[in-house]
PDB file of C-alpha atoms in Angstrom:
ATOM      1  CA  UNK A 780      20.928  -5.282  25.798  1.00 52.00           C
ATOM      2  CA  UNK A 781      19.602  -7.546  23.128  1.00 66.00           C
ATOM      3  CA  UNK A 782      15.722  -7.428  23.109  1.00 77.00           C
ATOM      4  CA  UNK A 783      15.514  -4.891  26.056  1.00 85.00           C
ATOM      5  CA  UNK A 784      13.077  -1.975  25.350  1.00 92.00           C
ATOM      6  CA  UNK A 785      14.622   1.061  25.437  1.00 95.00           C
ATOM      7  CA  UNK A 786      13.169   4.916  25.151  1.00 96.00           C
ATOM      8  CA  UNK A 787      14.401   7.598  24.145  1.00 98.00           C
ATOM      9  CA  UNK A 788      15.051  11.582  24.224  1.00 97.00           C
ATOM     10  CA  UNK A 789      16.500  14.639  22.743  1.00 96.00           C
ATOM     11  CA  UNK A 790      19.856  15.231  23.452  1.00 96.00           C
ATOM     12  CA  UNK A 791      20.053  18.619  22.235  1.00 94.00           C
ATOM     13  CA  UNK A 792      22.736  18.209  19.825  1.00 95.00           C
ATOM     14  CA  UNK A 793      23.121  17.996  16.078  1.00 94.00           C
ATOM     15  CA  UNK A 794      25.476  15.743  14.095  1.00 94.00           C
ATOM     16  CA  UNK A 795      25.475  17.453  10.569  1.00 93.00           C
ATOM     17  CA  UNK A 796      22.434  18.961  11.337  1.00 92.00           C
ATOM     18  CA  UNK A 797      20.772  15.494  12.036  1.00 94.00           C
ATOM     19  CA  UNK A 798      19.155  14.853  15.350  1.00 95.00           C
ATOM     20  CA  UNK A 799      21.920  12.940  17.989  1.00 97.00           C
ATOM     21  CA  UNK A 800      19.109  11.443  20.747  1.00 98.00           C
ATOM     22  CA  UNK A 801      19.911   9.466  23.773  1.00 98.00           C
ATOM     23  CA  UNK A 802      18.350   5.952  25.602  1.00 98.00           C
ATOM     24  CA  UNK A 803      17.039   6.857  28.759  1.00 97.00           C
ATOM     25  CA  UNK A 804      18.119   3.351  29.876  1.00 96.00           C
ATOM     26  CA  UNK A 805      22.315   3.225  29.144  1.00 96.00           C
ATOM     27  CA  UNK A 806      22.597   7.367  28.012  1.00 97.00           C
ATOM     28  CA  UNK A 807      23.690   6.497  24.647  1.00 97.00           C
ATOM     29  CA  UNK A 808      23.827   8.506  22.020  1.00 98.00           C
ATOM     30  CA  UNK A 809      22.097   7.576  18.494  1.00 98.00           C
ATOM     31  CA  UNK A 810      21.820   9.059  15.112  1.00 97.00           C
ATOM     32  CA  UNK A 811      18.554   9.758  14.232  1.00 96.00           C
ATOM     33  CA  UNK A 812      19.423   9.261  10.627  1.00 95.00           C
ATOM     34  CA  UNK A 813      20.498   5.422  10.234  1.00 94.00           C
ATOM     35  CA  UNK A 814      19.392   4.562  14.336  1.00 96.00           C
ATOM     36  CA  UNK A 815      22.869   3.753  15.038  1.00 97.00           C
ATOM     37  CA  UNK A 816      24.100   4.798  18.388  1.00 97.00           C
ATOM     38  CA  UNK A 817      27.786   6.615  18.189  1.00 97.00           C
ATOM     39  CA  UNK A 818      28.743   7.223  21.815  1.00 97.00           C
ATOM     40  CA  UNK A 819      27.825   5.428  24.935  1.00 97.00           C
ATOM     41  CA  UNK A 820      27.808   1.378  25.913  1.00 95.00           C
ATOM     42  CA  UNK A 821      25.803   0.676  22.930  1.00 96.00           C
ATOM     43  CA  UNK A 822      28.208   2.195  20.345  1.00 97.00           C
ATOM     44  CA  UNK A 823      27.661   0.046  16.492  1.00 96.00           C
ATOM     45  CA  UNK A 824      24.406  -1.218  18.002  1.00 96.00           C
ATOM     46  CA  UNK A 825      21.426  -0.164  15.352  1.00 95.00           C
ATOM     47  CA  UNK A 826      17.681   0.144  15.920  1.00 95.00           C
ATOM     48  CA  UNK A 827      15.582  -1.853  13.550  1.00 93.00           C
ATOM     49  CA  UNK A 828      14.141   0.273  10.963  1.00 94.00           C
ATOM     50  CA  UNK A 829      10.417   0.509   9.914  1.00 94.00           C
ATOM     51  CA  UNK A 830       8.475   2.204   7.024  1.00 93.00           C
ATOM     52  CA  UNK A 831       7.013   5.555   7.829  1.00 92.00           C
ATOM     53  CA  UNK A 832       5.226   7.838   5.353  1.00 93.00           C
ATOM     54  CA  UNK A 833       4.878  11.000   5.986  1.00 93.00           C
ATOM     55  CA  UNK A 834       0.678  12.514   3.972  1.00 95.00           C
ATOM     56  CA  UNK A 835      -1.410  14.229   4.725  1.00 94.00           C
ATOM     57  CA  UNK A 836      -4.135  14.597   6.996  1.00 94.00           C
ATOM     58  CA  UNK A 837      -6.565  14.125   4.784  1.00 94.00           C
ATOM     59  CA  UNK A 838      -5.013  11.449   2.859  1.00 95.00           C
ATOM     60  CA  UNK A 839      -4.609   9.370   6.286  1.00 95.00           C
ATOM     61  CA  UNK A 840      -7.927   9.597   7.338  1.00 95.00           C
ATOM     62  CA  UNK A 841      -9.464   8.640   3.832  1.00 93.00           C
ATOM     63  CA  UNK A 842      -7.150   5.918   4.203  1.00 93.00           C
ATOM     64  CA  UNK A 843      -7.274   4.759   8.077  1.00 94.00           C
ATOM     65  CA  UNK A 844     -11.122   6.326   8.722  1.00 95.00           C
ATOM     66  CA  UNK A 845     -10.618   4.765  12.332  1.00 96.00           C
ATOM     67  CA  UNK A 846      -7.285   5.357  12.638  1.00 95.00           C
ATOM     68  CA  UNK A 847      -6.421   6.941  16.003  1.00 95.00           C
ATOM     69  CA  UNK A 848      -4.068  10.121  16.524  1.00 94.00           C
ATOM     70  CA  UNK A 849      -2.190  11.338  19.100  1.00 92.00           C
ATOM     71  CA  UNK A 850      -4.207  14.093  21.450  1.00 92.00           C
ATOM     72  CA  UNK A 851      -2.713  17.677  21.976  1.00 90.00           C
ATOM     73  CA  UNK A 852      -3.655  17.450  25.728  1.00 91.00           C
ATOM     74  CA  UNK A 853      -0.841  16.669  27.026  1.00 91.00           C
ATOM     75  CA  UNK A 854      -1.404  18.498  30.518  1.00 91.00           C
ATOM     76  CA  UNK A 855       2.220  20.679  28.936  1.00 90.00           C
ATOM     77  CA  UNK A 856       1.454  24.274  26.892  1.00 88.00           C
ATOM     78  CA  UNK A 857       2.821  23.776  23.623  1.00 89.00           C
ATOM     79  CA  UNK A 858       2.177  25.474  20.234  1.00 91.00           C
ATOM     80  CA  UNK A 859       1.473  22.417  18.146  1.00 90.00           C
ATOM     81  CA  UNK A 860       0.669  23.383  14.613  1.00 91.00           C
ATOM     82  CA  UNK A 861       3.291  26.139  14.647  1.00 95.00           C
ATOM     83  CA  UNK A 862       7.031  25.861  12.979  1.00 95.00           C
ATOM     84  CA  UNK A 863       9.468  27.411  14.910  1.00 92.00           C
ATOM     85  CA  UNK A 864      12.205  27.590  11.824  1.00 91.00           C
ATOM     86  CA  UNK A 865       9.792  29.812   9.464  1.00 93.00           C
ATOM     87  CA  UNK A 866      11.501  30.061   6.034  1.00 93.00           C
ATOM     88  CA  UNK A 867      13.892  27.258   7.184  1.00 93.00           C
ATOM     89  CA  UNK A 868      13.228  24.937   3.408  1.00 94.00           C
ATOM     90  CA  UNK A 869      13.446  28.212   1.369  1.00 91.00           C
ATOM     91  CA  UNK A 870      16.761  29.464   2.419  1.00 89.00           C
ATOM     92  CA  UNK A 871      19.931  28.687  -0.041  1.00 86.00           C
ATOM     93  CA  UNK A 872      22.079  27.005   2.871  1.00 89.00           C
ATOM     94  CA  UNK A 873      20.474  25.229   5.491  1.00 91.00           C
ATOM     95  CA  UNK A 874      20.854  26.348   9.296  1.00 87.00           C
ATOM     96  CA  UNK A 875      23.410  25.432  11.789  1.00 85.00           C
ATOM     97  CA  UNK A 876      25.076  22.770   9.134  1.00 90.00           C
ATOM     98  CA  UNK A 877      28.520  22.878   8.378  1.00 87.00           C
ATOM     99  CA  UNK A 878      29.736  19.694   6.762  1.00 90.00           C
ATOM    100  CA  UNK A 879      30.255  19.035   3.081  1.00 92.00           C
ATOM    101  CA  UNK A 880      28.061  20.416   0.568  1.00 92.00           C
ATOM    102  CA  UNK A 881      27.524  17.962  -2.433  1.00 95.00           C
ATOM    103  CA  UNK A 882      26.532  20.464  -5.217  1.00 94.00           C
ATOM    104  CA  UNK A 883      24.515  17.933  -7.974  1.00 95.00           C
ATOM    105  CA  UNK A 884      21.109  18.938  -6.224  1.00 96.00           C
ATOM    106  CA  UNK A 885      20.649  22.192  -4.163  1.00 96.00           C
ATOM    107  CA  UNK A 886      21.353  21.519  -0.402  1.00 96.00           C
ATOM    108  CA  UNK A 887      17.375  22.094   0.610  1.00 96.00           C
ATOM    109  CA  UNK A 888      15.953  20.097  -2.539  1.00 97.00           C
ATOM    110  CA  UNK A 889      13.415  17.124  -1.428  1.00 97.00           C
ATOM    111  CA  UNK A 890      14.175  13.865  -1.906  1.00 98.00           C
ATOM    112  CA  UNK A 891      12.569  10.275  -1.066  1.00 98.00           C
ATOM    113  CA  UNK A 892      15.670   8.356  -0.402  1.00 97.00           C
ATOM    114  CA  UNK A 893      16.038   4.706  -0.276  1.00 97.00           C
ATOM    115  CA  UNK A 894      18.811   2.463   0.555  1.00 96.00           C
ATOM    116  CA  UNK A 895      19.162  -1.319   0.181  1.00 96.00           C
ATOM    117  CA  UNK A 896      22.562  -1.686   1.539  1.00 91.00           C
ATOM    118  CA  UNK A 897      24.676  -2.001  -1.380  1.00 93.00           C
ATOM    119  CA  UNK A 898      23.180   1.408  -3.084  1.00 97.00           C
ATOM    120  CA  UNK A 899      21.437   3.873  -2.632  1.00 97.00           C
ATOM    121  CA  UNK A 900      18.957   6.085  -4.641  1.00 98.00           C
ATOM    122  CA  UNK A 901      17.425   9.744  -4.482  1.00 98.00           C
ATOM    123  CA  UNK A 902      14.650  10.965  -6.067  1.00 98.00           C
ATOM    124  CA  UNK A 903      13.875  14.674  -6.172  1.00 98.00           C
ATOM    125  CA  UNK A 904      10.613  16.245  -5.486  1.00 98.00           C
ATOM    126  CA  UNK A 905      11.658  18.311  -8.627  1.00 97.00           C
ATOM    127  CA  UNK A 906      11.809  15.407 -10.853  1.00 97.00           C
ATOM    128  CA  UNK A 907       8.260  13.763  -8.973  1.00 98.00           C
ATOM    129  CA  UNK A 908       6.613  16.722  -9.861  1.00 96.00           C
ATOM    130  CA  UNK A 909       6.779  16.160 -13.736  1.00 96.00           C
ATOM    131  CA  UNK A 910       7.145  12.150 -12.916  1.00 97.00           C
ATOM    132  CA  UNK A 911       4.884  11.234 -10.162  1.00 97.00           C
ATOM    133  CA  UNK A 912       5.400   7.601 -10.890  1.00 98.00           C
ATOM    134  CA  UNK A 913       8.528   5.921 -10.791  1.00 98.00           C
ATOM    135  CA  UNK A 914       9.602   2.158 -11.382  1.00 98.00           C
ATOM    136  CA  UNK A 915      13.257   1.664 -10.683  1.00 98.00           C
ATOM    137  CA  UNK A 916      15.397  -1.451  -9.508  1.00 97.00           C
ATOM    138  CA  UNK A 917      17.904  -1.046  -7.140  1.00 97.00           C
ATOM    139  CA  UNK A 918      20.411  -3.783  -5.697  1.00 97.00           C
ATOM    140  CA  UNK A 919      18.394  -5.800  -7.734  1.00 96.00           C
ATOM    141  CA  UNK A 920      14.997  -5.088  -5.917  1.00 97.00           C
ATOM    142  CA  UNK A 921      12.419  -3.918  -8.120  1.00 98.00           C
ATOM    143  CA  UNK A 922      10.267  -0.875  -6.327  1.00 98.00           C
ATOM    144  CA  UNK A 923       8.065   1.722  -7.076  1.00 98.00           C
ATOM    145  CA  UNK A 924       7.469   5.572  -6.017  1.00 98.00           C
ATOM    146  CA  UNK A 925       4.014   7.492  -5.950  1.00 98.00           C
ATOM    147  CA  UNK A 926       4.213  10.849  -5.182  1.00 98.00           C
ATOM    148  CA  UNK A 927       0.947  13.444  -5.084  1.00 96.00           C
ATOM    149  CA  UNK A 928       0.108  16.634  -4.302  1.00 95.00           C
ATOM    150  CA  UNK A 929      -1.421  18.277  -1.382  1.00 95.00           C
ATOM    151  CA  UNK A 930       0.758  18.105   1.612  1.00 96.00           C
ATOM    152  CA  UNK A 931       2.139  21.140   3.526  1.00 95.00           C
ATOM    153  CA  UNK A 932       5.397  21.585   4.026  1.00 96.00           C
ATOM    154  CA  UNK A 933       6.363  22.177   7.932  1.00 94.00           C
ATOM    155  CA  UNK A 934       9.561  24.411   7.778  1.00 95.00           C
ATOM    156  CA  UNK A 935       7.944  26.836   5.529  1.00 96.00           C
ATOM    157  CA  UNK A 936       5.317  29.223   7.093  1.00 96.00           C
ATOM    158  CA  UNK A 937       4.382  29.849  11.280  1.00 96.00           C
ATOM    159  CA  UNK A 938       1.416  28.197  10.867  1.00 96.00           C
ATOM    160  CA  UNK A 939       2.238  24.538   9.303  1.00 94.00           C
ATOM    161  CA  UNK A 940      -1.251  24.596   7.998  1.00 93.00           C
ATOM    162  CA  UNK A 941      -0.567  27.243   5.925  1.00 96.00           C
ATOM    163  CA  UNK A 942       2.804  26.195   4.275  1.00 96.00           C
ATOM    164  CA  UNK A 943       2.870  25.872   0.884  1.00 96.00           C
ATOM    165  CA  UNK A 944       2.022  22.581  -0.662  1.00 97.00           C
ATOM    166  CA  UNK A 945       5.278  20.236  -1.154  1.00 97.00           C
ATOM    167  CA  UNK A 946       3.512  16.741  -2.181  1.00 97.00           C
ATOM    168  CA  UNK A 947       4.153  13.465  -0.697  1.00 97.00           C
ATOM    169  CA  UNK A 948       5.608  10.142  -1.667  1.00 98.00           C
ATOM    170  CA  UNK A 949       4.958   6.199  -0.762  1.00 97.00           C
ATOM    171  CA  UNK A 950       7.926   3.731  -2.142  1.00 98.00           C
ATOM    172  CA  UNK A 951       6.689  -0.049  -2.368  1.00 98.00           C
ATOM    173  CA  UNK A 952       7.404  -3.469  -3.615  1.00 98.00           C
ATOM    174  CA  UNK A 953       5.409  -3.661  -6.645  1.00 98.00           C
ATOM    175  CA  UNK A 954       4.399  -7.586  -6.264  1.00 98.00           C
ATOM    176  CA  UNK A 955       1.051  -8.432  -5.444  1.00 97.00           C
ATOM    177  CA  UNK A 956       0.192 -12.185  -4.887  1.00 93.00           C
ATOM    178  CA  UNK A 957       3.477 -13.218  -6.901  1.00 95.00           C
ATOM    179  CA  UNK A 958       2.647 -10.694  -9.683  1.00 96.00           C
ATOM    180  CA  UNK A 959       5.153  -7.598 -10.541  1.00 98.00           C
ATOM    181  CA  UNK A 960       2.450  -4.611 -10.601  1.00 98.00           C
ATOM    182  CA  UNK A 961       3.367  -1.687 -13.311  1.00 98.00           C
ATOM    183  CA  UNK A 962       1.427   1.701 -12.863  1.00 98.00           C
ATOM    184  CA  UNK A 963       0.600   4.944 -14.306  1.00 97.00           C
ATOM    185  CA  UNK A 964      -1.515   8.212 -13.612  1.00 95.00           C
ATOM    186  CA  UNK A 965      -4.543   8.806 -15.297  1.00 95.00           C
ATOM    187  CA  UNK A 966      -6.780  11.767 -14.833  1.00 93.00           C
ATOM    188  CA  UNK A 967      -4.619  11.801 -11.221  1.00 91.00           C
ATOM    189  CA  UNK A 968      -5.269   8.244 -10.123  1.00 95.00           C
ATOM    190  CA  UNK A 969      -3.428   5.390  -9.667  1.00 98.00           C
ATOM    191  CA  UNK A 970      -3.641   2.893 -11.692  1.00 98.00           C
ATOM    192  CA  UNK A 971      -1.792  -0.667 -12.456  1.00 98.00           C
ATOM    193  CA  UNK A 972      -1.681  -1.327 -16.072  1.00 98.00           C
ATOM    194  CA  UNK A 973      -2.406  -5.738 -15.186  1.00 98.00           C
ATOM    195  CA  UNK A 974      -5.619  -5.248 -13.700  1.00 97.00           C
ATOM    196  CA  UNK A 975      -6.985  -1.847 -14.092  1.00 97.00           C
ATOM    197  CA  UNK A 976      -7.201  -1.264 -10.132  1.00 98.00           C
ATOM    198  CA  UNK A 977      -7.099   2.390  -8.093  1.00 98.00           C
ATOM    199  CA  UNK A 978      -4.572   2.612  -5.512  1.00 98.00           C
ATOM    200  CA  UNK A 979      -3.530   5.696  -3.254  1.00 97.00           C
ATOM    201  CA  UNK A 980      -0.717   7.273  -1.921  1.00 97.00           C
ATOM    202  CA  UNK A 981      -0.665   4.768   1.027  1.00 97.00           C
ATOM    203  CA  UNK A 982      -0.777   1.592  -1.476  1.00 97.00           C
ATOM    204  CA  UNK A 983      -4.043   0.475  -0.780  1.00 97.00           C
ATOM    205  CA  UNK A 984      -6.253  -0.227  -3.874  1.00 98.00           C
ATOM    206  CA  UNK A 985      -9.733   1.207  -3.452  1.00 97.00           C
ATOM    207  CA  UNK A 986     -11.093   0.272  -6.869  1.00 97.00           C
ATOM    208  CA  UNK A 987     -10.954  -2.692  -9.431  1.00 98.00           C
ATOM    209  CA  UNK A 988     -10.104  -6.258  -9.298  1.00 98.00           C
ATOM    210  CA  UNK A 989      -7.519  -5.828  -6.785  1.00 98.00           C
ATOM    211  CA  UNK A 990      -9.527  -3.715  -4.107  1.00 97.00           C
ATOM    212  CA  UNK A 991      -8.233  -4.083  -0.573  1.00 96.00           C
ATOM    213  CA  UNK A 992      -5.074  -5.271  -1.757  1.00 97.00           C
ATOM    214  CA  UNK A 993      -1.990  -3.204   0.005  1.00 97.00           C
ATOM    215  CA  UNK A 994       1.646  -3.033  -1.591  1.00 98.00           C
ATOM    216  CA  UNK A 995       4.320  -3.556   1.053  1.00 98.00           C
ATOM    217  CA  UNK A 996       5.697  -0.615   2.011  1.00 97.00           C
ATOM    218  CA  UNK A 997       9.793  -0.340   1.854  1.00 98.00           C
ATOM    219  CA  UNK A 998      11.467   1.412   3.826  1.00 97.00           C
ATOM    220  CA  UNK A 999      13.060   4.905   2.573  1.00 97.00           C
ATOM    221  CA  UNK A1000      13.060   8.719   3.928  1.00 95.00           C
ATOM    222  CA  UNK A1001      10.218  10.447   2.925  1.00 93.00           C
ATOM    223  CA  UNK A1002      10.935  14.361   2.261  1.00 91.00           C
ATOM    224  CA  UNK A1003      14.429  14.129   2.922  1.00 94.00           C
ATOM    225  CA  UNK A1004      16.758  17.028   2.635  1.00 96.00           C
ATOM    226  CA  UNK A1005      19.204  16.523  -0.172  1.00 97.00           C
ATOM    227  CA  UNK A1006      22.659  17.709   1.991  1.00 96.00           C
ATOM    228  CA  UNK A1007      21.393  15.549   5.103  1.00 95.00           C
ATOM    229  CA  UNK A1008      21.244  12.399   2.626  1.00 97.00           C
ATOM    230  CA  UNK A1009      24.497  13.433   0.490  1.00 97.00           C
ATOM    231  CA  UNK A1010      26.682  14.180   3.631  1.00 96.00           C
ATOM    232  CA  UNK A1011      25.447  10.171   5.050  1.00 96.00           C
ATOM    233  CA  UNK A1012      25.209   8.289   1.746  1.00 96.00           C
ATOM    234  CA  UNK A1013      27.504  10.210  -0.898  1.00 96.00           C
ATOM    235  CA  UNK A1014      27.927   7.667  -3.482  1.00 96.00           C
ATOM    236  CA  UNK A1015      24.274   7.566  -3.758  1.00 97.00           C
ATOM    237  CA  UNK A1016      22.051   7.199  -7.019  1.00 97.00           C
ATOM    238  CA  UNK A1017      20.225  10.252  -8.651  1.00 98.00           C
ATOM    239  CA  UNK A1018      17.623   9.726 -10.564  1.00 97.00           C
ATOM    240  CA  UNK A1019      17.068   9.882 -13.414  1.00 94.00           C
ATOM    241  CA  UNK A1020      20.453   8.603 -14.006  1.00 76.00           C
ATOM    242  CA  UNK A1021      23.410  11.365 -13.398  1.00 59.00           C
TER     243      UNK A1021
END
């Protein structure tokens, strides 16, 4: 099945409250989390992984001004825009999960999670909030995390738009033309301390000597739920260091 397209839909069933989806083309099943299908003729096989960040409107469009998005004509009635688990992120225990519970972050704390193999780190929203910058090397790769304000969260309110505001994060290599990039917020923008130049959540920098550069986004799980990572990687990194 090696370099045959395949597509995919939802099974309907949970694995530790992560999404199990199937191939329309063998009716395997895969976990949504690592893209590793766990029943079916293509059991071990893994989808290739890709960066995704997950802003917000506003901060894609400043960003990608002719970037195109998906229509909500679909020809099918559906409420887009509305969460159909209200309250779901401010609840103590998360719904329909019943694996093990790793108590050094609260099961519904946000994380950015990143995992190079041989470790694994998590960063909580808690900690970007007072530290929206961080530089950290893991498996001996150096990276960085932004995080800003001003996305909604869409397991909070009925109306997604009106969700209270969560943040967002972008993890990227921090070397630009063969030069390791530091940066810091200032008046909340991004700035590297070698060259002076703006950059946004998306890594591109708008400003200074380096404008129209782009860091290379790694790949990580943006707003990830602290018992969904723990429960798949629990020997992971916290940081700061616990």
């Amino acid at each position: 099945m090696a370099g045959k397209v395949l597509d995919f839909g939802t099974s309907g069933l949970l694995r530790f409250s992560n999404l199990v989806m199937y191939d329309r083309q063998t009716e395997s099943w895969w976990q949504e989390f690592n893209g590793e299908a766990i029943v079916g003729d293509m059991t071990g096989t893994r989808l290739e992984l890709l960066p995704l960040s997950i802003v917000s409107w506003k901060e894609f469009k400043s960003t990608f001004p002719q970037g195109k998005v998906l229509s909500k004509d679909t020809g099918s009635r559906r409420p887009y825009g509305s969460n159909p688990y209200s309250f779901y992120d401010s609840s103590s225990d998360p719904f329909l999960y019943g694996g093990p519970k790793d108590r050094r972050l609260p099961a519904l704390e946000r994380v950015v999670a990143i995992d190079m193999g041989t470790e694994s780190l998590t960063v909580p929203y808690s900690v970007l909030e007072k530290e929206p910058i961080v530089h950290y090397t893991l498996a001996g790769r150096d990276l960085v995390v932004f995080f800003k304000r001003g996305t909604a969260s869409t397991l909070d309110k009925p109306d997604i738009a009106d969700g209270r505001d969560v943040g967002a994060v972008g993890v990227f290599d921090p070397v630009v033309e063969g030069k390791k990039l530091t940066f810091r917020l200032t008046d909340g923008s991004i700035l590297d301390d070698q060259t002076g130049s703006t950059w946004n959540l998306l890594g591109k920098a708008e400003a200074g000597p380096l404008a129209g550069q782009e860091l290379k986004p790694l790949i990580y799980r943006a707003a990830q739920f602290w018992f969904s990572w723990a429960v798949f990687k629990p020997d992971t990194i916290i940081y700061p260091d616990w």
